[in-house]
Amino acid sequence: MDERHDRKARGRLSYWLHGLAVISLVVALMLMGINIYGLTQPIRKPGLGVTDHDQLRFIPEQVWSYEDSLTAINGLNAVSPRSALAEAANRVVHQSLVHPDWEEIDPVEYRQLVPIWENYFLWGIGMFSGLPQFERYHYADYERNIKRGIGICGDASTILSSILDQHQIPNRIVSFGGHVIVEYEQEDGKSQLLDPDFGIALVIPLEGLLERPEQVRARYFAAGYSDAEVDDLISIYQTAFALFDNTYHFMTLRYIFEKVSYIAKWVFPLLLILLFLCYLAWFRPNSGSTTETRNDD
């Protein structure tokens, strides 16, 4: 009786292990298929900045492709001195992004909700968690930001900060309540401000925002921005701000999770396949031996 009970228990265990192994393989193949399909898909909305002007706030005269932007970023290696490189990088970032009405555009159409084929972890959190920061996601990785092609002031500033970091130019992200800009250090140790979202080199240090508001106003007017936009910025620049050393400091948890999730989206299905192979290697032979023993009896 005990032996028969043990055989039934082993049979049930084998049945559940078999089912788990098969499910693991099916899920792994599905996820791998999603990942591979994603390699063929653009993360940028088709026609961005060309057919959708009514949904965008700032549109460059010519919307660069991801490849054009990377070429321009690589070209910064030949630019000197430091101040010229920083201002050139500021222009590149401004040219590489279009600024949408972030809370108004369709998050699926504009890829604010990360597509399932891009990263199924970020997609799942954005789809089911109810967390606004994942429903309309801001990338930490500057190349993914440029590849998607949309961004607001925080996105533009983290991209610029990352590029300046690559060139060993000391910089900080300056975050006000309603706007984000970048401060960098020149060769002589003096600091200057850049606004990559508006594409402006302010040519003043951080304290100059309070001390010389008319000079700030003149820089934005010279670039063609309206009275209302400039007045809004001047008001923002009179408020308190926070300083961040780099993109990691600016968005630490998201920075880490994003990096891990882009590795895990490949590792997870591989682990599921490994689980299936372990089942074949360790449990199937035992199952066969049990069957043979039963037939001999």
CSV table of C-alpha atoms in Angstrom, one decimal:
chain,number,residue,atom,x,y,z
A,1,MET,CA,0.0,0.0,0.0
A,2,ASP,CA,2.8,2.4,0.9
A,3,GLU,CA,4.6,1.5,-2.2
A,4,ARG,CA,1.5,2.2,-4.4
A,5,HIS,CA,1.0,5.5,-2.6
A,6,ASP,CA,4.6,6.5,-3.2
A,7,ARG,CA,4.2,5.6,-6.9
A,8,LYS,CA,1.1,7.8,-7.2
A,9,ALA,CA,2.8,10.7,-5.4
A,10,ARG,CA,5.8,10.3,-7.8
A,11,GLY,CA,3.4,10.2,-10.7
A,12,ARG,CA,1.7,13.4,-9.6
A,13,LEU,CA,5.0,15.1,-9.1
A,14,SER,CA,6.2,14.0,-12.5
A,15,TYR,CA,2.9,15.3,-14.0
A,16,TRP,CA,3.3,18.7,-12.5
A,17,LEU,CA,7.0,19.0,-13.3
A,18,HIS,CA,6.2,18.1,-16.9
A,19,GLY,CA,3.6,20.7,-17.1
A,20,LEU,CA,5.8,23.3,-15.5
A,21,ALA,CA,8.6,22.5,-17.9
A,22,VAL,CA,6.3,22.7,-21.0
A,23,ILE,CA,4.9,26.0,-19.8
A,24,SER,CA,8.4,27.4,-19.2
A,25,LEU,CA,9.4,26.5,-22.7
A,26,VAL,CA,6.3,28.0,-24.3
A,27,VAL,CA,6.7,31.2,-22.3
A,28,ALA,CA,10.4,31.4,-23.1
A,29,LEU,CA,9.8,31.0,-26.8
A,30,MET,CA,7.1,33.6,-26.8
A,31,LEU,CA,9.3,36.1,-25.0
A,32,MET,CA,12.3,35.4,-27.2
A,33,GLY,CA,10.0,35.9,-30.2
A,34,ILE,CA,8.8,39.2,-28.8
A,35,ASN,CA,12.4,40.3,-28.2
A,36,ILE,CA,13.6,39.3,-31.7
A,37,TYR,CA,10.6,41.0,-33.3
A,38,GLY,CA,11.4,44.2,-31.3
A,39,LEU,CA,14.9,44.3,-33.0
A,40,THR,CA,13.1,45.0,-36.3
A,41,GLN,CA,10.8,47.7,-34.9
A,42,PRO,CA,11.5,51.5,-34.6
A,43,ILE,CA,10.8,52.9,-31.2
A,44,ARG,CA,10.1,56.3,-32.8
A,45,LYS,CA,6.5,57.1,-34.0
A,46,PRO,CA,6.3,57.1,-37.8
A,47,GLY,CA,6.0,60.6,-39.2
A,48,LEU,CA,7.2,62.2,-35.9
A,49,GLY,CA,7.5,66.0,-36.3
A,50,VAL,CA,6.3,65.9,-39.9
A,51,THR,CA,2.6,64.9,-39.9
A,52,ASP,CA,1.7,65.8,-36.3
A,53,HIS,CA,2.6,69.5,-35.7
A,54,ASP,CA,-0.7,70.2,-33.9
A,55,GLN,CA,0.4,67.8,-31.1
A,56,LEU,CA,3.9,69.2,-30.6
A,57,ARG,CA,5.1,72.2,-28.7
A,58,PHE,CA,8.6,72.7,-30.1
A,59,ILE,CA,9.6,71.3,-33.5
A,60,PRO,CA,13.1,71.6,-35.0
A,61,GLU,CA,13.3,73.0,-38.5
A,62,GLN,CA,14.4,69.5,-39.5
A,63,VAL,CA,13.7,66.5,-37.4
A,64,TRP,CA,16.9,64.4,-37.3
A,65,SER,CA,16.9,60.7,-37.5
A,66,TYR,CA,18.5,58.7,-34.8
A,67,GLU,CA,21.4,58.0,-37.1
A,68,ASP,CA,21.9,61.7,-37.9
A,69,SER,CA,21.9,62.5,-34.2
A,70,LEU,CA,24.5,59.9,-33.4
A,71,THR,CA,26.7,61.1,-36.2
A,72,ALA,CA,26.4,64.7,-34.8
A,73,ILE,CA,27.2,63.4,-31.3
A,74,ASN,CA,30.3,61.5,-32.5
A,75,GLY,CA,31.4,64.7,-34.4
A,76,LEU,CA,31.7,66.5,-31.1
A,77,ASN,CA,35.0,64.7,-30.6
A,78,ALA,CA,36.6,67.2,-33.0
A,79,VAL,CA,35.1,70.3,-31.3
A,80,SER,CA,37.1,72.4,-28.9
A,81,PRO,CA,37.5,74.3,-26.6
A,82,ARG,CA,35.2,72.9,-23.8
A,83,SER,CA,32.7,75.8,-24.1
A,84,ALA,CA,32.4,75.3,-27.9
A,85,LEU,CA,31.8,71.6,-27.4
A,86,ALA,CA,29.2,72.1,-24.7
A,87,GLU,CA,27.3,74.6,-26.8
A,88,ALA,CA,27.5,72.4,-29.8
A,89,ALA,CA,26.2,69.5,-27.8
A,90,ASN,CA,23.3,71.7,-26.5
A,91,ARG,CA,22.3,72.4,-30.2
A,92,VAL,CA,22.6,68.7,-31.1
A,93,VAL,CA,20.3,67.7,-28.3
A,94,HIS,CA,17.7,70.3,-29.2
A,95,GLN,CA,17.8,69.2,-32.8
A,96,SER,CA,17.4,65.6,-31.9
A,97,LEU,CA,14.1,65.9,-30.0
A,98,VAL,CA,10.7,67.2,-30.6
A,99,HIS,CA,8.8,68.5,-27.5
A,100,PRO,CA,5.2,67.2,-27.4
A,101,ASP,CA,2.4,68.2,-25.0
A,102,TRP,CA,3.5,65.3,-22.8
A,103,GLU,CA,0.3,64.7,-20.9
A,104,GLU,CA,-2.0,65.2,-24.0
A,105,ILE,CA,-0.5,63.0,-26.7
A,106,ASP,CA,-1.5,59.3,-27.2
A,107,PRO,CA,1.0,57.3,-25.0
A,108,VAL,CA,0.8,54.3,-27.3
A,109,GLU,CA,1.2,56.1,-30.6
A,110,TYR,CA,4.2,58.2,-29.3
A,111,ARG,CA,5.8,55.2,-27.5
A,112,GLN,CA,5.5,56.9,-24.1
A,113,LEU,CA,4.1,53.5,-23.0
A,114,VAL,CA,7.1,51.4,-23.8
A,115,PRO,CA,6.0,48.8,-26.4
A,116,ILE,CA,5.9,45.2,-25.3
A,117,TRP,CA,8.3,44.3,-28.1
A,118,GLU,CA,10.8,46.9,-26.8
A,119,ASN,CA,10.8,45.8,-23.2
A,120,TYR,CA,8.0,43.6,-21.8
A,121,PHE,CA,8.9,44.5,-18.2
A,122,LEU,CA,8.5,48.2,-18.7
A,123,TRP,CA,5.4,47.6,-20.8
A,124,GLY,CA,3.8,45.4,-18.2
A,125,ILE,CA,4.4,48.0,-15.4
A,126,GLY,CA,3.1,50.8,-17.5
A,127,MET,CA,0.1,48.8,-18.6
A,128,PHE,CA,-1.0,47.3,-15.3
A,129,SER,CA,0.6,49.2,-12.3
A,130,GLY,CA,-1.2,52.5,-12.6
A,131,LEU,CA,2.1,54.3,-12.1
A,132,PRO,CA,2.1,57.5,-14.2
A,133,GLN,CA,5.9,57.5,-14.6
A,134,PHE,CA,5.7,54.2,-16.4
A,135,GLU,CA,2.5,55.0,-18.3
A,136,ARG,CA,4.3,57.9,-19.9
A,137,TYR,CA,7.9,56.7,-19.5
A,138,HIS,CA,11.1,58.9,-19.5
A,139,TYR,CA,14.1,56.9,-20.5
A,140,ALA,CA,17.3,57.1,-18.4
A,141,ASP,CA,19.5,55.9,-21.3
A,142,TYR,CA,20.2,58.9,-23.5
A,143,GLU,CA,20.5,56.9,-26.7
A,144,ARG,CA,17.0,55.4,-26.2
A,145,ASN,CA,15.7,58.9,-25.6
A,146,ILE,CA,17.2,60.1,-28.9
A,147,LYS,CA,16.0,56.9,-30.7
A,148,ARG,CA,12.4,57.6,-29.6
A,149,GLY,CA,12.8,61.3,-30.6
A,150,ILE,CA,10.5,62.9,-28.1
A,151,GLY,CA,11.2,64.6,-24.8
A,152,ILE,CA,10.6,67.5,-22.5
A,153,CYS,CA,13.1,69.6,-20.5
A,154,GLY,CA,14.1,66.7,-18.2
A,155,ASP,CA,14.8,64.4,-21.0
A,156,ALA,CA,16.8,66.9,-23.0
A,157,SER,CA,18.9,67.8,-19.9
A,158,THR,CA,19.7,64.2,-19.0
A,159,ILE,CA,20.8,63.6,-22.6
A,160,LEU,CA,23.0,66.7,-22.6
A,161,SER,CA,24.5,65.8,-19.1
A,162,SER,CA,25.3,62.2,-20.4
A,163,ILE,CA,27.0,63.6,-23.5
A,164,LEU,CA,29.1,66.1,-21.4
A,165,ASP,CA,30.0,63.3,-19.0
A,166,GLN,CA,31.4,61.3,-22.0
A,167,HIS,CA,33.7,64.2,-22.7
A,168,GLN,CA,34.7,64.6,-19.0
A,169,ILE,CA,33.1,68.1,-18.8
A,170,PRO,CA,32.0,68.7,-15.2
A,171,ASN,CA,28.2,69.4,-15.2
A,172,ARG,CA,25.1,69.4,-13.1
A,173,ILE,CA,21.4,69.1,-13.8
A,174,VAL,CA,19.5,72.1,-12.4
A,175,SER,CA,15.9,71.2,-11.7
A,176,PHE,CA,13.3,74.0,-11.0
A,177,GLY,CA,9.7,73.3,-10.2
A,178,GLY,CA,8.7,73.8,-13.8
A,179,HIS,CA,11.9,73.5,-15.9
A,180,VAL,CA,15.2,71.6,-16.1
A,181,ILE,CA,18.5,73.0,-17.5
A,182,VAL,CA,22.2,72.1,-17.3
A,183,GLU,CA,25.1,73.9,-15.7
A,184,TYR,CA,28.6,73.1,-17.0
A,185,GLU,CA,32.1,74.2,-16.0
A,186,GLN,CA,34.4,75.9,-18.5
A,187,GLU,CA,38.2,75.5,-18.7
A,188,ASP,CA,38.7,78.6,-16.4
A,189,GLY,CA,36.4,77.0,-13.7
A,190,LYS,CA,33.5,79.4,-14.4
A,191,SER,CA,30.1,77.9,-14.7
A,192,GLN,CA,27.6,78.5,-17.6
A,193,LEU,CA,24.0,77.5,-18.1
A,194,LEU,CA,22.6,75.6,-21.1
A,195,ASP,CA,18.9,75.0,-21.9
A,196,PRO,CA,18.8,72.1,-24.3
A,197,ASP,CA,15.0,71.9,-24.4
A,198,PHE,CA,14.9,75.5,-25.9
A,199,GLY,CA,18.3,75.1,-27.6
A,200,ILE,CA,19.7,78.2,-25.8
A,201,ALA,CA,23.1,78.9,-24.3
A,202,LEU,CA,22.4,81.3,-21.5
A,203,VAL,CA,26.0,82.5,-21.2
A,204,ILE,CA,25.6,83.2,-17.5
A,205,PRO,CA,26.2,81.3,-14.3
A,206,LEU,CA,23.4,79.9,-12.1
A,207,GLU,CA,23.3,83.0,-9.9
A,208,GLY,CA,22.8,85.1,-13.0
A,209,LEU,CA,19.3,83.9,-13.4
A,210,LEU,CA,18.3,86.0,-10.4
A,211,GLU,CA,20.8,88.8,-10.9
A,212,ARG,CA,20.4,89.4,-14.7
A,213,PRO,CA,16.9,88.4,-15.7
A,214,GLU,CA,16.8,90.8,-18.6
A,215,GLN,CA,19.9,89.2,-20.1
A,216,VAL,CA,18.2,85.8,-19.8
A,217,ARG,CA,15.1,87.2,-21.4
A,218,ALA,CA,17.1,88.6,-24.3
A,219,ARG,CA,18.7,85.2,-25.1
A,220,TYR,CA,15.3,83.6,-25.4
A,221,PHE,CA,13.8,86.4,-27.4
A,222,ALA,CA,16.8,86.3,-29.8
A,223,ALA,CA,16.0,82.7,-30.5
A,224,GLY,CA,12.4,83.6,-31.5
A,225,TYR,CA,10.4,82.5,-28.4
A,226,SER,CA,7.2,84.3,-27.5
A,227,ASP,CA,6.6,86.7,-24.7
A,228,ALA,CA,4.4,84.2,-22.9
A,229,GLU,CA,7.0,81.5,-23.0
A,230,VAL,CA,9.8,83.7,-21.9
A,231,ASP,CA,7.8,85.3,-19.1
A,232,ASP,CA,7.0,81.8,-17.8
A,233,LEU,CA,10.6,80.8,-17.8
A,234,ILE,CA,11.7,84.0,-16.0
A,235,SER,CA,9.1,83.3,-13.3
A,236,ILE,CA,10.4,79.7,-12.9
A,237,TYR,CA,14.0,80.9,-12.6
A,238,GLN,CA,13.1,83.0,-9.6
A,239,THR,CA,12.0,79.9,-7.7
A,240,ALA,CA,14.0,77.3,-5.7
A,241,PHE,CA,15.9,74.6,-7.5
A,242,ALA,CA,17.7,71.3,-6.8
A,243,LEU,CA,21.1,70.2,-8.2
A,244,PHE,CA,22.0,66.7,-9.4
A,245,ASP,CA,25.4,65.5,-10.4
A,246,ASN,CA,24.3,63.4,-13.4
A,247,THR,CA,21.5,61.4,-14.9
A,248,TYR,CA,22.0,58.6,-12.3
A,249,HIS,CA,21.6,61.1,-9.5
A,250,PHE,CA,18.6,62.7,-11.1
A,251,MET,CA,16.6,59.5,-11.6
A,252,THR,CA,18.5,56.8,-9.6
A,253,LEU,CA,15.9,54.1,-9.1
A,254,ARG,CA,14.6,54.3,-12.7
A,255,TYR,CA,18.1,54.4,-14.0
A,256,ILE,CA,19.0,51.1,-12.2
A,257,PHE,CA,15.7,49.4,-13.0
A,258,GLU,CA,15.9,50.3,-16.7
A,259,LYS,CA,19.4,48.9,-17.1
A,260,VAL,CA,18.5,45.7,-15.2
A,261,SER,CA,15.2,45.2,-17.2
A,262,TYR,CA,17.0,45.5,-20.6
A,263,ILE,CA,19.4,42.7,-19.5
A,264,ALA,CA,16.6,40.7,-17.8
A,265,LYS,CA,14.4,40.7,-20.9
A,266,TRP,CA,16.9,38.4,-22.5
A,267,VAL,CA,18.1,36.5,-19.5
A,268,PHE,CA,14.7,35.6,-18.2
A,269,PRO,CA,13.6,33.5,-21.2
A,270,LEU,CA,17.0,31.9,-21.3
A,271,LEU,CA,16.5,30.8,-17.7
A,272,LEU,CA,13.2,29.4,-18.6
A,273,ILE,CA,14.7,27.4,-21.4
A,274,LEU,CA,17.4,26.2,-19.0
A,275,LEU,CA,14.7,25.1,-16.6
A,276,PHE,CA,13.1,23.0,-19.4
A,277,LEU,CA,16.5,21.4,-20.3
A,278,CYS,CA,17.1,20.6,-16.7
A,279,TYR,CA,13.8,18.8,-16.6
A,280,LEU,CA,14.7,16.7,-19.6
A,281,ALA,CA,18.1,15.9,-18.2
A,282,TRP,CA,17.2,15.1,-14.6
A,283,PHE,CA,13.6,14.0,-14.4
A,284,ARG,CA,12.7,12.3,-17.7
A,285,PRO,CA,15.2,9.4,-17.2
A,286,ASN,CA,13.8,8.8,-13.7
A,287,SER,CA,10.3,8.7,-15.1
A,288,GLY,CA,11.4,6.1,-17.7
A,289,SER,CA,13.0,4.0,-15.0
A,290,THR,CA,9.9,4.1,-12.9
A,291,THR,CA,7.8,2.9,-15.9
A,292,GLU,CA,10.2,0.0,-16.6
A,293,THR,CA,10.0,-1.1,-12.9
A,294,ARG,CA,6.2,-1.0,-13.0
A,295,ASN,CA,6.2,-3.2,-16.2
A,296,ASP,CA,8.6,-5.7,-14.6
A,297,ASP,CA,6.2,-6.0,-11.6
